[in-house]
Amino acid sequence: MYSKGAKQAVTELLSIAGVTINGKAPWDIQVHNDDFYQRVISGGSLALGESYMEKWWDSERPDEFIAHLLSADLENIIKRNTKLKTDILLTKVLNYQTPALARKNIHMHYDIGNDVFAATLDKRLVYSCAYYKDATTLDEAQENKLELACRKLKLEPGMHVLDIGSGWGSFSKYAAENYGVKVTGVAISEEQVKYARQVCEGLPVDIKFMDYRELDQKFDRIASFGMFEHVGYKNHRIYMQTVNRCLKDDGLFLLETIGNPVTRTYIDAWVDKYIFPKSLMPSMAQMGKAIDDIFLVEDLHNFAADDYDRMMMAWHENFTKNWHSLKDRYDETFYRMWTYYLLFCTAGFREKRNVLWQFVLSKRNRPGAYISER
């Protein structure tokens, strides 16, 4: 039996955010199980996401529902429970991104099946922020981003480029085909490595199944897209030291990462359990501490506020449109999990709880001036 007090509490909290239970606005929620109220009061964000996966509630626009909660700062009220406090304490003590644990964490998300990502992403399978300047489609925006990255790195034929967290090979392939460079990519997702080797076949591209900490070779340029979020704040400094060791003195390093306006050592409980285990979006303070006395910031580009929002909505549209090709291999719970993930993240960027940064870094003794690209 559900608690009337819990229902009243949730109703009052949601009303602060302009959300009505069983209301008619697109961002209102329809509750199908009255145990929802006590579950959310007790379990916070994790319970909210899990109850959606289990069809305890629905909304015409889950992204707008979550955006309303974030705008009202309700997550900080709902999340205050003993388990969260314990989880935060553990992140300060334990390193969840040792080489062995990192592979386990990456396997959970990136090896679920290339068919899911093919149904969700653009034609190149770029799994990082698109750049919509002068672009109207997802494919155009992702090509824009790859081109912009190559120009920021000042690539020239014959250079040797390292792609850390090379994913499905989109940047490695684009740089090799369009700029005449040799590329070494490293990743710890078996499915990504297998796919990237296939799409880069015949090009001067070598994709290795390797942890970044194992690298010990010099490169003219280094790039990394959407991988730093998986490094873990206890390893930020080690990551930068590794890149510094592998970058030639006159080289450039492009780092793209989702950023957090607030310094934290933990992520949302639902995202941690179901999507990106033990990941972390770094704050600018954490980034500064990591690069201090190692790199010079040549350029810092904060992408337009709506770039990630537009991309995530395009991913959501692709996934729902292509679900028919996946539903024989994945169940409805997975469908609701994946859609919730896409829309939950959309809301975070829409409300500027997360941002997207591209850094261009160099060693301090690099000769000459750096001219920024946009």
CSV table of N, CA, C and O in Angstrom, one decimal, residues 144-238:
chain,number,residue,atom,x,y,z
A,144,ASN,N,31.0,18.5,-39.6
A,144,ASN,CA,31.5,19.8,-39.2
A,144,ASN,C,32.5,19.7,-38.0
A,144,ASN,O,33.5,20.3,-37.9
A,145,LYS,N,32.1,18.9,-37.0
A,145,LYS,CA,32.9,18.7,-35.8
A,145,LYS,C,34.2,18.1,-36.1
A,145,LYS,O,35.3,18.5,-35.6
A,146,LEU,N,34.2,17.0,-36.9
A,146,LEU,CA,35.4,16.3,-37.3
A,146,LEU,C,36.3,17.3,-38.1
A,146,LEU,O,37.6,17.3,-37.8
A,147,GLU,N,35.8,18.0,-39.0
A,147,GLU,CA,36.6,19.0,-39.8
A,147,GLU,C,37.1,20.1,-38.9
A,147,GLU,O,38.3,20.5,-39.0
A,148,LEU,N,36.3,20.6,-38.0
A,148,LEU,CA,36.8,21.6,-37.0
A,148,LEU,C,37.9,21.1,-36.2
A,148,LEU,O,38.9,21.8,-36.0
A,149,ALA,N,37.8,19.9,-35.7
A,149,ALA,CA,38.9,19.3,-34.9
A,149,ALA,C,40.2,19.2,-35.7
A,149,ALA,O,41.3,19.5,-35.2
A,150,CYS,N,40.1,18.8,-36.9
A,150,CYS,CA,41.3,18.7,-37.8
A,150,CYS,C,42.0,20.0,-38.0
A,150,CYS,O,43.2,20.1,-38.0
A,151,ARG,N,41.1,21.0,-38.2
A,151,ARG,CA,41.7,22.4,-38.4
A,151,ARG,C,42.3,22.9,-37.1
A,151,ARG,O,43.3,23.6,-37.1
A,152,LYS,N,41.7,22.6,-36.0
A,152,LYS,CA,42.2,23.1,-34.7
A,152,LYS,C,43.6,22.4,-34.4
A,152,LYS,O,44.5,23.1,-33.8
A,153,LEU,N,43.7,21.2,-34.9
A,153,LEU,CA,45.0,20.5,-34.7
A,153,LEU,C,46.1,20.9,-35.7
A,153,LEU,O,47.2,20.4,-35.6
A,154,LYS,N,45.7,21.7,-36.7
A,154,LYS,CA,46.6,22.1,-37.7
A,154,LYS,C,47.3,20.9,-38.4
A,154,LYS,O,48.5,20.8,-38.5
A,155,LEU,N,46.5,19.9,-38.8
A,155,LEU,CA,47.0,18.7,-39.3
A,155,LEU,C,47.7,18.9,-40.7
A,155,LEU,O,47.2,19.7,-41.5
A,156,GLU,N,48.8,18.2,-40.9
A,156,GLU,CA,49.5,18.3,-42.2
A,156,GLU,C,49.8,16.9,-42.6
A,156,GLU,O,50.0,16.0,-41.8
A,157,PRO,N,49.9,16.6,-44.0
A,157,PRO,CA,50.2,15.3,-44.5
A,157,PRO,C,51.5,14.7,-43.8
A,157,PRO,O,52.5,15.5,-43.7
A,158,GLY,N,51.5,13.5,-43.5
A,158,GLY,CA,52.6,12.8,-43.0
A,158,GLY,C,52.7,12.8,-41.4
A,158,GLY,O,53.5,12.1,-40.9
A,159,MET,N,51.9,13.6,-40.8
A,159,MET,CA,51.9,13.6,-39.3
A,159,MET,C,51.4,12.3,-38.8
A,159,MET,O,50.6,11.6,-39.4
A,160,HIS,N,51.8,12.0,-37.6
A,160,HIS,CA,51.3,10.8,-36.9
A,160,HIS,C,50.4,11.3,-35.7
A,160,HIS,O,50.9,12.0,-34.8
A,161,VAL,N,49.2,10.9,-35.8
A,161,VAL,CA,48.2,11.3,-34.8
A,161,VAL,C,47.7,10.2,-33.9
A,161,VAL,O,47.5,9.1,-34.4
A,162,LEU,N,47.6,10.5,-32.6
A,162,LEU,CA,47.0,9.5,-31.7
A,162,LEU,C,45.6,9.9,-31.4
A,162,LEU,O,45.3,11.1,-31.0
A,163,ASP,N,44.7,8.9,-31.4
A,163,ASP,CA,43.3,9.1,-31.1
A,163,ASP,C,43.0,8.3,-29.9
A,163,ASP,O,42.8,7.1,-29.9
A,164,ILE,N,42.9,8.9,-28.7
A,164,ILE,CA,42.7,8.2,-27.4
A,164,ILE,C,41.2,8.0,-27.2
A,164,ILE,O,40.4,9.0,-27.2
A,165,GLY,N,40.8,6.8,-27.1
A,165,GLY,CA,39.3,6.5,-27.0
A,165,GLY,C,38.7,6.6,-28.4
A,165,GLY,O,37.7,7.3,-28.6
A,166,SER,N,39.3,5.9,-29.3
A,166,SER,CA,39.0,6.1,-30.7
A,166,SER,C,37.6,5.6,-31.2
A,166,SER,O,37.2,5.9,-32.3
A,167,GLY,N,36.8,5.0,-30.3
A,167,GLY,CA,35.5,4.7,-30.6
A,167,GLY,C,35.3,3.8,-31.8
A,167,GLY,O,36.0,2.8,-32.0
A,168,TRP,N,34.3,4.2,-32.6
A,168,TRP,CA,34.1,3.4,-33.9
A,168,TRP,C,34.9,3.9,-35.0
A,168,TRP,O,34.6,3.6,-36.2
A,169,GLY,N,36.0,4.7,-34.8
A,169,GLY,CA,36.9,5.1,-35.8
A,169,GLY,C,36.6,6.3,-36.6
A,169,GLY,O,37.3,6.5,-37.6
A,170,SER,N,35.6,7.0,-36.2
A,170,SER,CA,35.1,8.2,-37.0
A,170,SER,C,36.2,9.2,-37.2
A,170,SER,O,36.5,9.6,-38.4
A,171,PHE,N,36.8,9.7,-36.2
A,171,PHE,CA,37.9,10.7,-36.3
A,171,PHE,C,39.1,10.1,-37.0
A,171,PHE,O,39.7,10.8,-37.9
A,172,SER,N,39.5,9.0,-36.6
A,172,SER,CA,40.7,8.3,-37.3
A,172,SER,C,40.5,8.2,-38.8
A,172,SER,O,41.4,8.6,-39.5
A,173,LYS,N,39.4,7.8,-39.2
A,173,LYS,CA,39.1,7.6,-40.6
A,173,LYS,C,39.0,8.9,-41.3
A,173,LYS,O,39.6,9.1,-42.4
A,174,TYR,N,38.3,9.9,-40.7
A,174,TYR,CA,38.2,11.2,-41.4
A,174,TYR,C,39.5,11.9,-41.5
A,174,TYR,O,39.9,12.4,-42.6
A,175,ALA,N,40.3,11.9,-40.5
A,175,ALA,CA,41.7,12.6,-40.5
A,175,ALA,C,42.6,11.9,-41.5
A,175,ALA,O,43.3,12.6,-42.3
A,176,ALA,N,42.6,10.6,-41.6
A,176,ALA,CA,43.4,9.9,-42.5
A,176,ALA,C,43.0,10.1,-44.0
A,176,ALA,O,43.9,10.4,-44.9
A,177,GLU,N,41.7,10.1,-44.2
A,177,GLU,CA,41.2,10.3,-45.6
A,177,GLU,C,41.4,11.7,-46.1
A,177,GLU,O,41.7,11.9,-47.3
A,178,ASN,N,41.1,12.7,-45.2
A,178,ASN,CA,41.1,14.1,-45.7
A,178,ASN,C,42.3,14.9,-45.4
A,178,ASN,O,42.5,16.0,-46.0
A,179,TYR,N,43.2,14.4,-44.6
A,179,TYR,CA,44.4,15.2,-44.2
A,179,TYR,C,45.7,14.4,-44.4
A,179,TYR,O,46.8,15.0,-44.1
A,180,GLY,N,45.6,13.2,-44.9
A,180,GLY,CA,46.8,12.5,-45.3
A,180,GLY,C,47.7,12.2,-44.1
A,180,GLY,O,49.0,12.1,-44.2
A,181,VAL,N,47.1,12.0,-42.9
A,181,VAL,CA,47.9,11.7,-41.7
A,181,VAL,C,47.8,10.2,-41.4
A,181,VAL,O,46.9,9.5,-41.9
A,182,LYS,N,48.8,9.7,-40.6
A,182,LYS,CA,48.8,8.4,-40.1
A,182,LYS,C,48.2,8.4,-38.7
A,182,LYS,O,48.5,9.4,-37.9
A,183,VAL,N,47.3,7.5,-38.4
A,183,VAL,CA,46.6,7.6,-37.1
A,183,VAL,C,46.7,6.2,-36.3
A,183,VAL,O,46.6,5.2,-36.9
A,184,THR,N,47.0,6.4,-35.0
A,184,THR,CA,47.0,5.2,-34.1
A,184,THR,C,45.8,5.5,-33.2
A,184,THR,O,45.8,6.6,-32.5
A,185,GLY,N,44.9,4.6,-33.1
A,185,GLY,CA,43.7,4.7,-32.2
A,185,GLY,C,43.8,3.7,-31.1
A,185,GLY,O,44.2,2.6,-31.3
A,186,VAL,N,43.4,4.1,-29.9
A,186,VAL,CA,43.4,3.1,-28.8
A,186,VAL,C,42.0,3.2,-28.1
A,186,VAL,O,41.5,4.3,-27.9
A,187,ALA,N,41.5,2.0,-27.7
A,187,ALA,CA,40.2,1.9,-27.0
A,187,ALA,C,40.2,0.6,-26.3
A,187,ALA,O,41.0,-0.3,-26.6
A,188,ILE,N,39.3,0.5,-25.3
A,188,ILE,CA,39.2,-0.7,-24.5
A,188,ILE,C,37.8,-1.3,-24.6
A,188,ILE,O,37.4,-2.1,-23.8
A,189,SER,N,37.1,-1.0,-25.7
A,189,SER,CA,35.8,-1.6,-26.0
A,189,SER,C,36.1,-2.6,-27.2
A,189,SER,O,36.5,-2.2,-28.3
A,190,GLU,N,35.9,-3.9,-26.9
A,190,GLU,CA,36.1,-4.9,-28.0
A,190,GLU,C,35.3,-4.6,-29.2
A,190,GLU,O,35.8,-4.8,-30.3
A,191,GLU,N,34.0,-4.3,-29.0
A,191,GLU,CA,33.1,-4.1,-30.2
A,191,GLU,C,33.6,-2.9,-31.0
A,191,GLU,O,33.5,-2.9,-32.2
A,192,GLN,N,33.9,-1.8,-30.3
A,192,GLN,CA,34.4,-0.6,-31.0
A,192,GLN,C,35.7,-0.9,-31.8
A,192,GLN,O,35.8,-0.5,-33.0
A,193,VAL,N,36.6,-1.6,-31.2
A,193,VAL,CA,37.9,-1.8,-31.9
A,193,VAL,C,37.6,-2.7,-33.1
A,193,VAL,O,38.2,-2.4,-34.2
A,194,LYS,N,36.8,-3.7,-33.0
A,194,LYS,CA,36.5,-4.6,-34.1
A,194,LYS,C,35.9,-3.8,-35.3
A,194,LYS,O,36.3,-3.9,-36.4
A,195,TYR,N,34.9,-2.9,-34.9
A,195,TYR,CA,34.2,-2.1,-36.0
A,195,TYR,C,35.2,-1.1,-36.6
A,195,TYR,O,35.2,-0.9,-37.8
A,196,ALA,N,36.0,-0.4,-35.8
A,196,ALA,CA,36.9,0.6,-36.3
A,196,ALA,C,37.9,0.0,-37.2
A,196,ALA,O,38.3,0.7,-38.2
A,197,ARG,N,38.4,-1.1,-36.9
A,197,ARG,CA,39.4,-1.8,-37.8
A,197,ARG,C,38.8,-2.1,-39.1
A,197,ARG,O,39.4,-1.9,-40.2
A,198,GLN,N,37.5,-2.4,-39.2
A,198,GLN,CA,36.9,-2.7,-40.4
A,198,GLN,C,36.7,-1.4,-41.3
A,198,GLN,O,37.0,-1.4,-42.5
A,199,VAL,N,36.2,-0.4,-40.6
A,199,VAL,CA,35.9,0.8,-41.4
A,199,VAL,C,37.2,1.6,-41.8
A,199,VAL,O,37.2,2.3,-42.8
A,200,CYS,N,38.3,1.3,-41.1
A,200,CYS,CA,39.5,2.0,-41.5
A,200,CYS,C,40.4,1.1,-42.3
A,200,CYS,O,41.6,1.5,-42.6
A,201,GLU,N,39.9,0.0,-42.7
A,201,GLU,CA,40.8,-1.0,-43.5
A,201,GLU,C,41.3,-0.3,-44.8
A,201,GLU,O,40.5,0.4,-45.5
A,202,GLY,N,42.5,-0.4,-45.1
A,202,GLY,CA,43.1,0.1,-46.3
A,202,GLY,C,43.7,1.5,-46.1
A,202,GLY,O,44.3,2.1,-47.0
A,203,LEU,N,43.4,2.1,-44.9
A,203,LEU,CA,43.9,3.4,-44.6
A,203,LEU,C,45.1,3.3,-43.6
A,203,LEU,O,45.3,2.3,-43.0
A,204,PRO,N,46.0,4.3,-43.5
A,204,PRO,CA,47.1,4.3,-42.6
A,204,PRO,C,46.6,4.5,-41.2
A,204,PRO,O,47.0,5.5,-40.5
A,205,VAL,N,45.8,3.6,-40.7
A,205,VAL,CA,45.2,3.7,-39.4
A,205,VAL,C,45.4,2.4,-38.7
A,205,VAL,O,45.0,1.3,-39.2
A,206,ASP,N,45.9,2.4,-37.5
A,206,ASP,CA,46.1,1.3,-36.6
A,206,ASP,C,45.3,1.4,-35.4
A,206,ASP,O,45.6,2.3,-34.5
A,207,ILE,N,44.3,0.6,-35.2
A,207,ILE,CA,43.4,0.6,-34.0
A,207,ILE,C,43.8,-0.5,-33.1
A,207,ILE,O,43.9,-1.7,-33.4
A,208,LYS,N,44.2,-0.1,-31.8
A,208,LYS,CA,44.7,-1.0,-30.9
A,208,LYS,C,43.8,-1.1,-29.7
A,208,LYS,O,43.2,-0.1,-29.2
A,209,PHE,N,43.6,-2.4,-29.2
A,209,PHE,CA,42.9,-2.6,-27.9
A,209,PHE,C,43.9,-2.4,-26.8
A,209,PHE,O,44.7,-3.2,-26.5
A,210,MET,N,43.8,-1.2,-26.2
A,210,MET,CA,44.9,-0.8,-25.3
A,210,MET,C,44.3,0.3,-24.3
A,210,MET,O,43.6,1.2,-24.8
A,211,ASP,N,44.7,0.2,-23.1
A,211,ASP,CA,44.4,1.3,-22.1
A,211,ASP,C,45.4,2.4,-22.4
A,211,ASP,O,46.6,2.2,-22.7
A,212,TYR,N,44.9,3.7,-22.2
A,212,TYR,CA,45.8,4.8,-22.5
A,212,TYR,C,47.0,4.9,-21.7
A,212,TYR,O,48.1,5.4,-22.1
A,213,ARG,N,46.9,4.3,-20.5
A,213,ARG,CA,48.1,4.3,-19.6
A,213,ARG,C,49.3,3.4,-20.1
A,213,ARG,O,50.4,3.5,-19.6
A,214,GLU,N,49.0,2.6,-21.0
A,214,GLU,CA,50.0,1.7,-21.6
A,214,GLU,C,50.8,2.4,-22.7
A,214,GLU,O,51.8,1.9,-23.2
A,215,LEU,N,50.4,3.6,-23.1
A,215,LEU,CA,51.0,4.3,-24.3
A,215,LEU,C,52.4,4.8,-23.9
A,215,LEU,O,52.7,5.3,-22.8
A,216,ASP,N,53.4,4.6,-24.8
A,216,ASP,CA,54.7,5.1,-24.6
A,216,ASP,C,55.4,5.3,-26.0
A,216,ASP,O,56.3,4.6,-26.4
A,217,GLN,N,54.8,6.3,-26.7
A,217,GLN,CA,55.3,6.6,-28.1
A,217,GLN,C,55.1,8.0,-28.4
A,217,GLN,O,54.1,8.6,-27.8
A,218,LYS,N,55.9,8.6,-29.2
A,218,LYS,CA,55.7,10.1,-29.5
A,218,LYS,C,54.8,10.3,-30.7
A,218,LYS,O,54.9,9.6,-31.7
A,219,PHE,N,54.0,11.3,-30.6
A,219,PHE,CA,53.1,11.6,-31.7
A,219,PHE,C,53.1,13.1,-32.0
A,219,PHE,O,53.4,14.0,-31.1
A,220,ASP,N,52.8,13.5,-33.3
A,220,ASP,CA,52.8,14.9,-33.6
A,220,ASP,C,51.6,15.6,-33.1
A,220,ASP,O,51.6,16.8,-32.7
A,221,ARG,N,50.5,14.9,-33.1
A,221,ARG,CA,49.2,15.4,-32.6
A,221,ARG,C,48.5,14.3,-31.8
A,221,ARG,O,48.6,13.1,-32.1
A,222,ILE,N,47.7,14.8,-30.8
A,222,ILE,CA,46.8,13.8,-30.0
A,222,ILE,C,45.4,14.4,-29.9
A,222,ILE,O,45.2,15.6,-29.8
A,223,ALA,N,44.4,13.6,-30.1
A,223,ALA,CA,43.0,14.0,-30.0
A,223,ALA,C,42.3,13.0,-29.1
A,223,ALA,O,42.6,11.8,-29.0
A,224,SER,N,41.3,13.5,-28.4
A,224,SER,CA,40.4,12.6,-27.6
A,224,SER,C,39.0,13.2,-27.5
A,224,SER,O,38.9,14.4,-27.1
A,225,PHE,N,38.0,12.4,-27.8
A,225,PHE,CA,36.6,12.9,-27.9
A,225,PHE,C,35.8,12.1,-26.9
A,225,PHE,O,35.6,10.9,-27.1
A,226,GLY,N,35.2,12.7,-25.9
A,226,GLY,CA,34.2,12.0,-25.1
A,226,GLY,C,34.7,10.9,-24.3
A,226,GLY,O,34.0,9.9,-24.0
A,227,MET,N,36.0,10.8,-24.1
A,227,MET,CA,36.7,9.8,-23.3
A,227,MET,C,37.1,10.2,-22.0
A,227,MET,O,37.1,9.4,-21.0
A,228,PHE,N,37.4,11.5,-21.8
A,228,PHE,CA,37.9,12.0,-20.5
A,228,PHE,C,36.9,11.8,-19.4
A,228,PHE,O,37.3,11.7,-18.2
A,229,GLU,N,35.6,11.8,-19.7
A,229,GLU,CA,34.6,11.6,-18.8
A,229,GLU,C,34.7,10.2,-18.1
A,229,GLU,O,34.1,10.0,-17.0
A,230,HIS,N,35.4,9.2,-18.7
A,230,HIS,CA,35.6,7.9,-18.2
A,230,HIS,C,36.9,7.7,-17.4
A,230,HIS,O,37.1,6.6,-16.9
A,231,VAL,N,37.7,8.7,-17.4
A,231,VAL,CA,39.0,8.6,-16.8
A,231,VAL,C,38.9,8.5,-15.2
A,231,VAL,O,39.7,7.8,-14.6
A,232,GLY,N,38.0,9.2,-14.6
A,232,GLY,CA,37.9,9.3,-13.2
A,232,GLY,C,38.8,10.4,-12.6
A,232,GLY,O,39.9,10.5,-13.0
A,233,TYR,N,38.2,11.1,-11.7
A,233,TYR,CA,39.0,12.3,-11.2
A,233,TYR,C,40.3,11.9,-10.5
A,233,TYR,O,41.3,12.7,-10.5
A,234,LYS,N,40.4,10.7,-10.0
A,234,LYS,CA,41.6,10.3,-9.3
A,234,LYS,C,42.7,10.0,-10.4
A,234,LYS,O,43.9,9.9,-10.0
A,235,ASN,N,42.3,9.9,-11.6
A,235,ASN,CA,43.3,9.6,-12.7
A,235,ASN,C,43.5,10.8,-13.7
A,235,ASN,O,44.2,10.7,-14.7
A,236,HIS,N,42.9,11.9,-13.4
A,236,HIS,CA,43.0,13.1,-14.3
A,236,HIS,C,44.5,13.4,-14.5
A,236,HIS,O,44.9,13.7,-15.6
A,237,ARG,N,45.2,13.5,-13.4
A,237,ARG,CA,46.6,13.9,-13.5
A,237,ARG,C,47.4,12.9,-14.3
A,237,ARG,O,48.3,13.2,-15.1
A,238,ILE,N,47.2,11.6,-14.0
A,238,ILE,CA,47.9,10.5,-14.7
A,238,ILE,C,47.6,10.6,-16.2
A,238,ILE,O,48.5,10.4,-17.0
